[in-house]
CSV table of C-alpha atoms in Angstrom, one decimal:
chain,number,residue,atom,x,y,z
A,1,MET,CA,-52.8,-0.3,-57.2
A,2,GLY,CA,-53.5,-1.8,-54.0
A,3,PHE,CA,-56.6,-3.7,-53.2
A,4,SER,CA,-57.8,-1.2,-50.9
A,5,GLU,CA,-58.4,1.3,-53.4
A,6,HIS,CA,-61.3,-0.7,-55.0
A,7,HIS,CA,-64.8,-1.1,-53.5
A,8,SER,CA,-63.7,1.1,-50.2
A,9,THR,CA,-67.5,1.9,-49.5
A,10,GLY,CA,-70.4,0.2,-47.9
A,11,LEU,CA,-70.0,-2.8,-46.1
A,12,SER,CA,-67.0,-3.9,-47.9
A,13,GLY,CA,-65.1,-0.7,-47.0
A,14,GLU,CA,-66.3,-1.0,-43.4
A,15,ILE,CA,-64.8,-4.5,-43.1
A,16,ILE,CA,-61.5,-3.2,-44.3
A,17,GLU,CA,-61.7,-0.4,-41.8
A,18,GLN,CA,-62.6,-2.5,-38.8
A,19,THR,CA,-60.9,-5.7,-39.6
A,20,GLY,CA,-58.4,-5.4,-42.1
A,21,VAL,CA,-60.1,-8.2,-44.1
A,22,HIS,CA,-60.1,-7.5,-47.9
A,23,VAL,CA,-63.1,-9.1,-49.4
A,24,GLU,CA,-62.4,-7.8,-52.7
A,25,LYS,CA,-59.2,-10.1,-53.2
A,26,CYS,CA,-61.6,-13.3,-53.5
A,27,TYR,CA,-61.6,-14.6,-56.9
A,28,GLN,CA,-64.2,-17.1,-56.4
A,29,CYS,CA,-62.1,-20.3,-56.6
A,30,GLY,CA,-64.4,-21.9,-54.1
A,31,LYS,CA,-61.8,-23.6,-51.9
A,32,CYS,CA,-63.5,-22.1,-48.8
A,33,SER,CA,-66.9,-23.7,-49.8
A,34,ALA,CA,-65.3,-27.0,-50.7
A,35,GLY,CA,-63.6,-27.4,-47.3
A,36,CYS,CA,-66.1,-25.9,-44.9
A,37,PRO,CA,-67.6,-28.6,-42.7
A,38,LEU,CA,-70.9,-26.8,-42.7
A,39,SER,CA,-71.2,-25.5,-46.3
A,40,ASP,CA,-74.2,-27.8,-47.1
A,41,GLU,CA,-76.2,-26.6,-44.0
A,42,MET,CA,-75.7,-22.8,-44.9
A,43,ASP,CA,-78.1,-20.7,-46.7
A,44,TYR,CA,-75.0,-19.2,-48.7
A,45,PRO,CA,-71.7,-20.9,-48.7
A,46,PRO,CA,-68.7,-18.8,-47.6
A,47,SER,CA,-67.4,-18.0,-51.3
A,48,LEU,CA,-71.2,-16.9,-52.2
A,49,LEU,CA,-71.2,-14.7,-48.9
A,50,LEU,CA,-67.8,-13.0,-50.1
A,51,ARG,CA,-69.3,-12.6,-53.6
A,52,MET,CA,-72.5,-10.9,-52.2
A,53,ILE,CA,-70.3,-8.2,-50.3
A,54,GLN,CA,-68.2,-7.8,-53.3
A,55,THR,CA,-71.2,-6.4,-55.4
A,56,GLY,CA,-71.7,-3.6,-53.1
A,57,ASP,CA,-75.4,-4.0,-53.4
A,58,LYS,CA,-77.4,-2.7,-50.4
A,59,GLU,CA,-80.0,-5.5,-50.4
A,60,LEU,CA,-77.2,-8.3,-50.9
A,61,GLU,CA,-75.5,-6.7,-48.0
A,62,GLU,CA,-78.7,-6.8,-45.8
A,63,LYS,CA,-79.1,-10.5,-46.8
A,64,VAL,CA,-75.4,-11.2,-45.7
A,65,LEU,CA,-76.3,-9.5,-42.3
A,66,LYS,CA,-79.7,-11.6,-42.1
A,67,SER,CA,-77.9,-14.9,-43.2
A,68,TYR,CA,-77.8,-18.1,-41.1
A,69,THR,CA,-74.4,-18.5,-42.5
A,70,ILE,CA,-72.6,-16.2,-40.4
A,71,TRP,CA,-74.0,-17.9,-37.2
A,72,LEU,CA,-73.1,-21.5,-38.4
A,73,CYS,CA,-69.6,-20.6,-39.1
A,74,LEU,CA,-67.6,-22.6,-36.5
A,75,SER,CA,-64.2,-20.6,-36.6
A,76,CYS,CA,-62.6,-23.9,-37.5
A,77,GLU,CA,-60.3,-22.0,-39.5
A,78,MET,CA,-60.3,-24.5,-42.4
A,79,CYS,CA,-61.1,-21.7,-44.9
A,80,TYR,CA,-58.6,-19.2,-43.9
A,81,GLN,CA,-56.0,-21.9,-43.9
A,82,ARG,CA,-56.9,-23.0,-47.5
A,83,CYS,CA,-57.8,-19.5,-49.0
A,84,PRO,CA,-54.9,-18.6,-51.9
A,85,MET,CA,-55.6,-15.2,-51.1
A,86,GLU,CA,-55.4,-15.5,-47.5
A,87,ILE,CA,-58.6,-13.9,-46.6
A,88,ASP,CA,-59.6,-14.2,-42.8
A,89,ILE,CA,-63.1,-15.6,-43.5
A,90,PRO,CA,-63.6,-16.4,-39.6
A,91,THR,CA,-62.4,-13.0,-38.5
A,92,LEU,CA,-65.0,-11.6,-41.2
A,93,CYS,CA,-67.9,-13.7,-39.7
A,94,ASP,CA,-67.1,-12.3,-36.2
A,95,TYR,CA,-67.5,-8.9,-37.6
A,96,LEU,CA,-70.7,-9.6,-39.7
A,97,ARG,CA,-72.2,-11.3,-36.6
A,98,SER,CA,-71.5,-8.3,-34.4
A,99,ARG,CA,-73.1,-6.1,-37.0
A,100,SER,CA,-75.9,-8.4,-37.3
A,101,ILE,CA,-76.6,-8.3,-33.6
A,102,GLU,CA,-76.2,-4.4,-33.6
A,103,LYS,CA,-78.9,-4.0,-36.6
A,104,GLY,CA,-81.2,-6.6,-35.1
A,105,HIS,CA,-80.8,-8.7,-37.9
A,106,ILE,CA,-80.1,-12.0,-36.4
A,107,ASN,CA,-81.3,-14.9,-38.5
A,108,PRO,CA,-84.3,-16.7,-36.9
A,109,LYS,CA,-82.6,-20.1,-37.1
A,110,ALA,CA,-79.8,-18.7,-35.2
A,111,LYS,CA,-81.5,-17.5,-32.2
A,112,ASN,CA,-80.6,-20.5,-30.1
A,113,ILE,CA,-76.8,-20.0,-31.1
A,114,VAL,CA,-76.9,-16.5,-30.1
A,115,LYS,CA,-78.8,-17.6,-26.6
A,116,PHE,CA,-76.0,-20.3,-26.0
A,117,HIS,CA,-73.4,-17.4,-26.4
A,118,LYS,CA,-75.4,-15.1,-24.2
A,119,ALA,CA,-75.8,-17.6,-21.3
A,120,PHE,CA,-72.0,-18.6,-21.7
A,121,LEU,CA,-71.0,-14.9,-21.2
A,122,ASN,CA,-73.5,-14.4,-18.5
A,123,SER,CA,-71.7,-17.0,-16.6
A,124,ILE,CA,-68.3,-15.7,-17.0
A,125,LYS,CA,-69.4,-12.0,-16.1
A,126,ASN,CA,-70.7,-13.2,-12.8
A,127,THR,CA,-67.8,-15.4,-11.6
A,128,GLY,CA,-65.0,-15.1,-14.1
A,129,ARG,CA,-64.9,-18.6,-15.1
A,130,LEU,CA,-67.5,-20.7,-16.8
A,131,TYR,CA,-70.0,-22.5,-14.6
A,132,GLU,CA,-70.9,-25.3,-16.9
A,133,LEU,CA,-74.1,-26.5,-14.9
A,134,GLY,CA,-75.4,-23.1,-14.4
A,135,MET,CA,-74.6,-22.2,-17.9
A,136,ILE,CA,-76.5,-25.4,-19.2
A,137,ALA,CA,-79.5,-24.5,-17.2
A,138,ASN,CA,-79.7,-21.0,-18.2
A,139,PHE,CA,-79.5,-21.9,-21.8
A,140,LYS,CA,-82.0,-24.5,-21.6
A,141,PHE,CA,-84.7,-22.2,-20.2
A,142,SER,CA,-83.9,-19.3,-22.5
A,143,SER,CA,-84.1,-21.7,-25.3
A,144,MET,CA,-87.1,-23.8,-24.1
A,145,LYS,CA,-85.0,-27.2,-25.1
A,146,LEU,CA,-85.5,-28.3,-21.5
A,147,PHE,CA,-85.2,-32.3,-22.7
A,148,GLN,CA,-82.5,-31.9,-25.0
A,149,ASP,CA,-79.5,-34.0,-23.8
A,150,ALA,CA,-81.6,-35.0,-20.7
A,151,ASP,CA,-79.7,-37.8,-20.1
A,152,LEU,CA,-76.2,-36.2,-20.6
A,153,ALA,CA,-76.1,-33.8,-17.6
A,154,PRO,CA,-77.0,-36.6,-14.9
A,155,ALA,CA,-74.7,-38.9,-16.6
A,156,MET,CA,-71.8,-35.9,-16.4
A,157,ILE,CA,-72.6,-35.3,-12.7
A,158,SER,CA,-72.3,-39.1,-11.9
A,159,LYS,CA,-68.9,-39.0,-13.5
A,160,GLY,CA,-67.8,-35.8,-11.4
A,161,LYS,CA,-67.7,-33.8,-14.7
A,162,LEU,CA,-69.8,-30.8,-13.6
A,163,HIS,CA,-69.5,-28.8,-10.5
A,164,PHE,CA,-72.6,-28.2,-8.4
A,165,LEU,CA,-71.2,-24.8,-7.2
A,166,PRO,CA,-69.5,-21.9,-9.5
A,167,GLU,CA,-65.6,-21.5,-9.0
A,168,LYS,CA,-65.2,-17.7,-8.5
A,169,ILE,CA,-62.1,-15.9,-9.2
A,170,LYS,CA,-61.0,-13.4,-6.6
A,171,ASP,CA,-61.3,-10.1,-8.9
A,172,THR,CA,-64.8,-10.8,-10.1
A,173,ALA,CA,-65.3,-6.7,-10.2
A,174,GLN,CA,-62.5,-6.2,-12.5
A,175,ILE,CA,-64.2,-8.8,-14.8
A,176,LYS,CA,-67.5,-6.9,-14.7
A,177,ARG,CA,-65.6,-3.8,-15.6
A,178,ILE,CA,-64.2,-5.3,-18.7
A,179,PHE,CA,-67.6,-6.5,-19.7
A,180,ASN,CA,-68.9,-3.0,-19.1
A,181,LYS,CA,-66.0,-1.6,-21.1
A,182,THR,CA,-66.8,-3.8,-24.1
A,183,ILE,CA,-69.9,-5.9,-24.8
A,184,SER,CA,-72.3,-4.3,-22.3
A,185,LYS,CA,-72.1,-1.2,-24.2
A,186,LYS,CA,-73.5,-2.8,-27.3
A,187,VAL,CA,-75.4,-6.0,-26.5
A,188,LYS,CA,-78.3,-6.1,-24.0
B,1,MET,CA,-37.7,-23.0,-14.1
B,2,LYS,CA,-41.1,-22.8,-13.0
B,3,ILE,CA,-43.7,-23.1,-16.0
B,4,GLY,CA,-47.3,-21.5,-15.7
B,5,ILE,CA,-50.4,-23.6,-16.7
B,6,TYR,CA,-53.6,-22.0,-17.9
B,7,PRO,CA,-56.0,-24.7,-17.4
B,8,GLY,CA,-59.2,-22.9,-18.6
B,9,CYS,CA,-62.5,-23.8,-17.5
B,10,SER,CA,-63.2,-27.2,-19.2
B,11,LEU,CA,-60.1,-28.5,-17.3
B,12,THR,CA,-61.7,-27.8,-13.9
B,13,GLY,CA,-65.0,-29.5,-15.1
B,14,SER,CA,-66.0,-31.8,-18.0
B,15,ALA,CA,-62.4,-32.4,-18.7
B,16,ARG,CA,-60.9,-32.6,-15.2
B,17,GLU,CA,-59.2,-36.1,-16.3
B,18,TYR,CA,-57.0,-34.1,-18.8
B,19,ASN,CA,-56.1,-31.9,-16.1
B,20,GLN,CA,-55.2,-34.5,-13.8
B,21,SER,CA,-53.1,-36.4,-16.5
B,22,VAL,CA,-51.3,-33.2,-17.6
B,23,ILE,CA,-50.5,-32.8,-13.7
B,24,ALA,CA,-49.8,-36.5,-13.2
B,25,ILE,CA,-46.9,-36.6,-16.2
B,26,ALA,CA,-45.4,-33.1,-15.1
B,27,GLU,CA,-44.8,-34.7,-11.7
B,28,ALA,CA,-43.4,-37.7,-12.9
B,29,PHE,CA,-40.8,-35.7,-15.0
B,30,GLY,CA,-40.0,-33.3,-12.2
B,31,ILE,CA,-41.6,-30.4,-14.0
B,32,ASP,CA,-42.5,-27.4,-11.8
B,33,ILE,CA,-45.9,-26.1,-13.2
B,34,GLU,CA,-47.9,-23.3,-11.5
B,35,GLN,CA,-51.3,-22.0,-12.4
B,36,ILE,CA,-51.7,-18.5,-13.3
B,37,PRO,CA,-52.9,-16.7,-10.4
B,38,ASP,CA,-56.6,-15.5,-10.4
B,39,TRP,CA,-57.0,-16.9,-14.2
B,40,ASN,CA,-60.3,-16.0,-15.8
B,41,CYS,CA,-62.1,-17.8,-18.8
B,42,CYS,CA,-60.9,-17.2,-22.0
B,43,GLY,CA,-64.1,-16.1,-23.5
B,44,ALA,CA,-64.1,-19.0,-25.8
B,45,THR,CA,-66.3,-19.1,-29.0
B,46,ALA,CA,-69.1,-16.8,-27.2
B,47,ALA,CA,-66.8,-13.9,-26.9
B,48,HIS,CA,-65.4,-13.7,-30.2
B,49,ASN,CA,-68.5,-14.5,-31.8
B,50,LEU,CA,-70.4,-11.4,-30.0
B,51,ASN,CA,-67.8,-8.9,-29.3
B,52,LYS,CA,-64.1,-8.4,-30.5
B,53,ASP,CA,-62.7,-6.3,-27.9
B,54,LEU,CA,-64.1,-8.7,-25.1
B,55,SER,CA,-62.4,-11.4,-27.1
B,56,LEU,CA,-59.1,-10.0,-26.7
B,57,ALA,CA,-59.4,-8.5,-23.3
B,58,LEU,CA,-60.4,-11.7,-21.5
B,59,PRO,CA,-57.1,-13.6,-22.8
B,60,ALA,CA,-54.9,-10.4,-22.3
B,61,ARG,CA,-55.9,-10.2,-18.6
B,62,ILE,CA,-54.7,-14.0,-18.4
B,63,LEU,CA,-51.6,-13.4,-20.1
B,64,THR,CA,-50.9,-10.1,-18.1
B,65,SER,CA,-51.3,-11.9,-14.9
B,66,ALA,CA,-48.9,-14.5,-15.9
B,67,GLU,CA,-46.3,-11.8,-16.7
B,68,LYS,CA,-46.9,-10.1,-13.4
B,69,HIS,CA,-46.3,-13.2,-11.7
B,70,GLY,CA,-43.1,-14.1,-13.4
B,71,LEU,CA,-44.5,-16.9,-15.5
B,72,PHE,CA,-43.2,-16.4,-19.0
B,73,GLU,CA,-43.7,-19.7,-20.3
B,74,VAL,CA,-47.2,-21.1,-20.3
B,75,VAL,CA,-48.8,-24.2,-21.3
B,76,VAL,CA,-52.3,-24.5,-22.5
B,77,PRO,CA,-53.6,-27.7,-22.7
B,78,CYS,CA,-57.0,-26.7,-23.9
B,79,ALA,CA,-56.9,-26.2,-27.8
B,80,ALA,CA,-59.5,-23.9,-27.6
B,81,CYS,CA,-57.9,-21.8,-25.1
B,82,TYR,CA,-54.7,-21.9,-27.1
B,83,SER,CA,-56.1,-20.7,-30.0
B,84,ARG,CA,-57.9,-17.6,-28.1
B,85,LEU,CA,-54.5,-16.8,-26.2
B,86,MET,CA,-52.6,-17.2,-29.3
B,87,THR,CA,-54.8,-15.0,-31.5
B,88,THR,CA,-54.6,-12.2,-28.9
B,89,LYS,CA,-51.1,-12.5,-28.3
B,90,HIS,CA,-50.7,-12.4,-32.1
B,91,GLU,CA,-53.0,-9.2,-32.6
B,92,LEU,CA,-51.7,-7.4,-29.8
B,93,ASP,CA,-48.0,-8.1,-30.4
B,94,HIS,CA,-48.3,-6.6,-33.8
B,95,ASP,CA,-50.7,-3.5,-33.4
B,96,PRO,CA,-49.7,-1.3,-30.7
B,97,VAL,CA,-52.9,0.9,-30.9
B,98,LYS,CA,-54.8,-2.3,-30.1
B,99,ARG,CA,-52.6,-3.2,-27.3
B,100,ASN,CA,-53.0,0.1,-25.7
B,101,LYS,CA,-56.5,0.0,-26.2
B,102,ILE,CA,-56.9,-3.4,-24.6
B,103,SER,CA,-54.3,-2.7,-21.7
B,104,GLU,CA,-56.5,0.2,-20.9
B,105,ILE,CA,-59.7,-1.9,-20.7
B,106,ILE,CA,-57.9,-4.6,-18.6
B,107,GLU,CA,-56.3,-1.8,-16.4
B,108,ALA,CA,-52.9,-3.4,-16.7
B,109,ASP,CA,-50.0,-3.2,-19.1
B,110,TYR,CA,-49.9,-6.0,-21.7
B,111,GLN,CA,-46.2,-6.4,-22.5
B,112,GLY,CA,-46.0,-9.4,-24.6
B,113,LYS,CA,-43.4,-11.3,-22.9
B,114,VAL,CA,-45.3,-14.8,-22.4
B,115,GLN,CA,-44.4,-17.6,-24.6
B,116,ILE,CA,-47.6,-19.9,-25.0
B,117,LEU,CA,-47.1,-23.7,-25.7
B,118,ASN,CA,-49.9,-26.1,-26.6
B,119,VAL,CA,-49.9,-29.5,-24.9
B,120,ILE,CA,-47.7,-31.3,-27.5
B,121,GLU,CA,-45.1,-28.5,-27.7
B,122,PHE,CA,-44.9,-28.9,-23.8
B,123,ILE,CA,-44.4,-32.5,-24.1
B,124,ASP,CA,-41.8,-32.3,-27.1
B,125,LYS,CA,-40.0,-29.8,-25.1
B,126,TYR,CA,-40.1,-31.3,-21.5
B,127,ILE,CA,-41.2,-35.1,-21.7
B,128,THR,CA,-40.0,-36.4,-25.0
B,129,PRO,CA,-36.3,-36.2,-24.3
B,130,LYS,CA,-36.5,-38.3,-21.2
B,131,LEU,CA,-39.3,-40.4,-22.2
B,132,ASP,CA,-37.7,-43.5,-23.5
B,133,ASP,CA,-36.1,-44.3,-19.9
B,134,LYS,CA,-39.5,-43.9,-18.3
B,135,ILE,CA,-41.7,-46.2,-20.3
B,136,LYS,CA,-43.0,-49.1,-18.5
B,137,ARG,CA,-45.3,-50.5,-21.0
B,138,LYS,CA,-46.2,-49.8,-24.6
B,139,PHE,CA,-49.5,-49.8,-26.4
B,140,ASN,CA,-50.3,-52.5,-29.0
B,141,ASN,CA,-53.1,-50.7,-30.8
B,142,LYS,CA,-53.6,-49.0,-33.9
B,143,ILE,CA,-54.6,-45.4,-33.3
B,144,ALA,CA,-55.8,-42.4,-34.9
B,145,CYS,CA,-54.4,-39.1,-33.6
B,146,TYR,CA,-57.0,-36.4,-34.0
B,147,TYR,CA,-55.7,-33.0,-34.0
B,148,GLY,CA,-59.1,-31.1,-34.8
B,149,CYS,CA,-59.1,-27.3,-35.9
B,150,LEU,CA,-57.5,-25.2,-33.2
B,151,LEU,CA,-54.4,-26.8,-32.5
B,152,VAL,CA,-52.9,-26.3,-36.1
B,153,ARG,CA,-54.8,-23.7,-37.6
B,154,PRO,CA,-54.4,-20.8,-38.8
B,155,ALA,CA,-50.9,-21.8,-39.4
B,156,LYS,CA,-50.0,-18.1,-40.1
B,157,ILE,CA,-50.6,-17.5,-36.3
B,158,LEU,CA,-49.6,-20.6,-34.6
B,159,LYS,CA,-46.8,-21.5,-36.8
B,160,TYR,CA,-46.9,-25.0,-35.2
B,161,ASP,CA,-47.3,-28.4,-37.0
B,162,ARG,CA,-48.5,-29.0,-40.8
B,163,ALA,CA,-51.9,-27.8,-41.1
B,164,GLU,CA,-53.4,-30.5,-43.4
B,165,ASP,CA,-51.4,-33.5,-42.2
B,166,PRO,CA,-49.9,-32.7,-38.7
B,167,GLN,CA,-47.5,-35.5,-37.3
B,168,SER,CA,-46.3,-34.2,-33.7
B,169,MET,CA,-49.0,-36.4,-31.8
B,170,ASP,CA,-48.4,-39.3,-34.2
B,171,THR,CA,-44.5,-39.2,-33.3
B,172,VAL,CA,-45.1,-39.2,-29.5
B,173,MET,CA,-47.8,-42.2,-29.9
B,174,LEU,CA,-45.0,-44.1,-32.0
B,175,LYS,CA,-42.6,-43.7,-29.2
B,176,LEU,CA,-45.4,-45.1,-26.7
B,177,GLY,CA,-45.5,-48.4,-29.2
B,178,ALA,CA,-48.6,-47.4,-30.8
B,179,GLU,CA,-49.2,-47.7,-34.7
B,180,PRO,CA,-50.5,-44.2,-35.9
B,181,LEU,CA,-52.8,-44.4,-38.7
B,182,GLN,CA,-53.0,-42.7,-41.9
B,183,TRP,CA,-56.6,-41.2,-41.7
B,184,ASN,CA,-58.6,-38.5,-43.4
B,185,ARG,CA,-60.5,-36.7,-40.6
B,186,LYS,CA,-57.1,-35.6,-38.7
B,187,VAL,CA,-58.1,-32.0,-39.0
B,188,GLU,CA,-61.6,-31.9,-39.5
B,189,CYS,CA,-64.0,-29.8,-37.1
B,190,CYS,CA,-66.0,-31.9,-34.4
B,191,GLY,CA,-68.4,-28.9,-34.3
B,192,ALA,CA,-67.2,-27.8,-31.0
B,193,GLY,CA,-68.7,-24.2,-30.5
B,194,LEU,CA,-72.2,-25.5,-31.4
B,195,THR,CA,-72.2,-28.4,-29.3
B,196,MET,CA,-75.3,-27.2,-27.1
B,197,ALA,CA,-76.9,-24.8,-29.5
B,198,LYS,CA,-77.0,-27.3,-32.6
B,199,THR,CA,-76.6,-30.8,-31.3
B,200,GLU,CA,-77.6,-32.6,-34.4
B,201,ILE,CA,-75.0,-30.8,-36.6
B,202,VAL,CA,-72.3,-31.8,-34.0
B,203,ALA,CA,-73.4,-35.4,-33.9
B,204,LYS,CA,-73.1,-35.5,-37.7
B,205,LEU,CA,-69.8,-33.8,-37.8
B,206,SER,CA,-68.3,-35.7,-35.1
B,207,GLY,CA,-69.9,-39.2,-36.5
B,208,THR,CA,-68.1,-38.5,-40.0
B,209,ILE,CA,-64.6,-38.6,-37.7
B,210,ILE,CA,-65.5,-41.6,-35.5
B,211,GLU,CA,-66.7,-43.4,-38.7
B,212,ASP,CA,-63.4,-42.7,-40.5
B,213,ALA,CA,-61.3,-43.6,-37.8
B,214,GLN,CA,-63.2,-47.3,-37.5
B,215,HIS,CA,-62.9,-47.6,-41.4
B,216,GLN,CA,-59.2,-47.3,-40.8
B,217,GLY,CA,-59.2,-49.8,-38.2
B,218,ALA,CA,-58.2,-47.5,-35.3
B,219,GLU,CA,-58.6,-49.0,-31.8
B,220,ALA,CA,-58.5,-45.7,-30.2
B,221,ILE,CA,-58.4,-41.9,-31.0
B,222,ILE,CA,-56.0,-39.8,-29.4
B,223,VAL,CA,-57.1,-36.1,-28.4
B,224,ALA,CA,-55.4,-32.9,-27.1
B,225,CYS,CA,-58.5,-31.0,-26.6
B,226,PRO,CA,-61.5,-31.1,-24.2
B,227,MET,CA,-64.0,-30.1,-26.8
B,228,CYS,CA,-63.2,-32.8,-29.2
B,229,HIS,CA,-63.0,-35.3,-26.3
B,230,ALA,CA,-66.5,-34.1,-25.0
B,231,ASN,CA,-67.8,-34.5,-28.5
B,232,LEU,CA,-66.3,-37.8,-29.6
B,233,ASP,CA,-66.6,-39.5,-26.0
B,234,MET,CA,-69.8,-37.9,-24.1
B,235,ARG,CA,-71.8,-37.4,-27.1
B,236,ARG,CA,-71.2,-41.0,-28.4
B,237,LYS,CA,-74.7,-42.3,-27.9
B,238,SER,CA,-76.1,-39.6,-30.0
B,239,ILE,CA,-73.3,-40.2,-32.5
B,240,ASN,CA,-74.1,-43.8,-32.9
B,241,SER,CA,-77.9,-43.2,-33.3
B,242,VAL,CA,-77.1,-40.7,-36.3
B,243,LEU,CA,-74.5,-43.3,-37.8
B,244,GLY,CA,-77.1,-46.3,-37.2
B,245,LYS,CA,-74.5,-48.6,-35.6
B,246,LYS,CA,-72.6,-48.8,-32.4
B,247,ILE,CA,-68.9,-47.8,-32.6
B,248,ASP,CA,-67.2,-48.2,-29.2
B,249,ILE,CA,-63.7,-46.6,-30.1
B,250,PRO,CA,-62.5,-44.9,-26.8
B,251,VAL,CA,-61.1,-41.5,-26.9
B,252,ILE,CA,-58.1,-40.9,-25.0
B,253,TYR,CA,-56.0,-37.5,-24.1
B,254,ILE,CA,-52.5,-37.5,-25.3
B,255,THR,CA,-51.4,-37.0,-21.7
B,256,GLN,CA,-53.4,-39.9,-20.3
B,257,ALA,CA,-51.7,-42.1,-22.9
B,258,ILE,CA,-48.3,-40.9,-21.9
B,259,GLY,CA,-49.3,-41.7,-18.1
B,260,TRP,CA,-50.5,-45.1,-19.1
B,261,ALA,CA,-47.2,-45.7,-20.6
B,262,LEU,CA,-45.5,-44.7,-17.5
B,263,GLY,CA,-47.3,-47.4,-15.8
B,264,MET,CA,-50.0,-45.3,-13.9
B,265,ASP,CA,-53.4,-46.7,-13.1
B,266,ASP,CA,-56.9,-45.8,-13.6
B,267,LYS,CA,-57.4,-44.0,-10.4
B,268,LYS,CA,-54.6,-41.5,-11.5
B,269,LEU,CA,-55.5,-41.2,-15.0
B,270,GLU,CA,-59.2,-41.1,-14.4
B,271,PHE,CA,-60.2,-43.3,-17.3
B,272,PHE,CA,-63.4,-44.0,-15.2
B,273,ARG,CA,-64.7,-40.5,-16.0
B,274,HIS,CA,-65.1,-41.5,-19.7
B,275,PHE,CA,-68.4,-42.6,-21.4
B,276,VAL,CA,-66.8,-44.8,-23.9
B,277,PRO,CA,-64.8,-47.5,-21.7
B,278,VAL,CA,-61.1,-47.5,-22.4
B,279,ASN,CA,-59.3,-50.6,-23.3
B,280,ILE,CA,-55.7,-50.8,-24.0
B,281,THR,CA,-53.9,-53.7,-25.1
B,282,VAL,CA,-50.3,-54.1,-23.6
B,283,LYS,CA,-47.4,-55.0,-26.2
B,284,GLU,CA,-44.3,-55.3,-23.8
B,285,VAL,CA,-43.7,-54.7,-20.3
B,286,SER,CA,-40.2,-53.8,-19.1
B,287,VAL,CA,-39.3,-53.6,-15.3
């Protein structure tokens, strides 16, 4: 009997269907949590997050989507590399993040992380490439972290590491269409 | 044969010295490299954190543009861009349904004909075989080669170097006279994706890397990723304040290291853009 025939309902089943990741394969060896550089900053270390999904318990599933863990994941791929069952946890976290946004469950501690990602994508949507200076300004205002790294941006400018003007690609209209067909349908 | 290059956004801004050094060594070896026409951002961490289709569509547009212009081998110096392009290629090459869906989104037929090289694969293939004859000076330094995450993981997709203890950069540096060290943080994450949103976490992660390099006696850290460089070099002040000590080990791109060994000067390699001053000791000079 294949793994897919177990626990194929609820969040666990949804994950298999959308990503092909089989959370039920996890036997809690803990290698992911041991190798994760941010385990100790997370509310649930990766192996616990997997266990919570495995239970199929609705309350725990909601806690997963409301967790800080899914936003702290750096996608450094250490857990996936070391997992004896080859469970692709970074892809799982990508999926859980998109579900968390759709359900309005973003963890309060992760608000600035989401704001940063949005500032980054807004910059690409307009010009096709990242305009670092514009993105930094956009993020600083939306997160109100105006004085964070206050000395870094001027130093970067003096070293010629930041453009004053955005670099635009030719077909920015196509980039906008790509956004409209993907993320703009879901994330406001 | 013409080789395509995907610089990615960092290499036009915060990591422009990396771009300069890639071009400089390619020129020195007579390699014809051409930017993929009208390339766009790969979407980076932000895209795959928020939307799967977008995270595949942006790299697919890049790869399709390369195909259209006959660039079937593309070097991607940024390890993060390399990871996004490789992941997209892997997913689209193995899943026809996904390939069709993404082709529709990008209004072009993704063929999967492009071979993607990271910067060290590019060096190994086109530079290393002719390197010995061109070396003008050699490093007299102990160095720590820092690979970070995305150059080596996940091995299942990248099929590149050893995931836990990679050697490819060490081998190049050995050729350049340097003494590559055994150290513990070769493939640890610097915190890249959170560099602006959670600066304190990044300083902590990058701090453990710098501290271990110092502990093992490194006189320079060699990197192949603009995110790693930004965190270890530009953020050194905040790293040092987290560590409570001043560590002034410079961070050098592998392509700058090669350029230096070829005898290129600071003006060409743009060490002046670094936050931590670069000091290299010369072992031997040949004319």
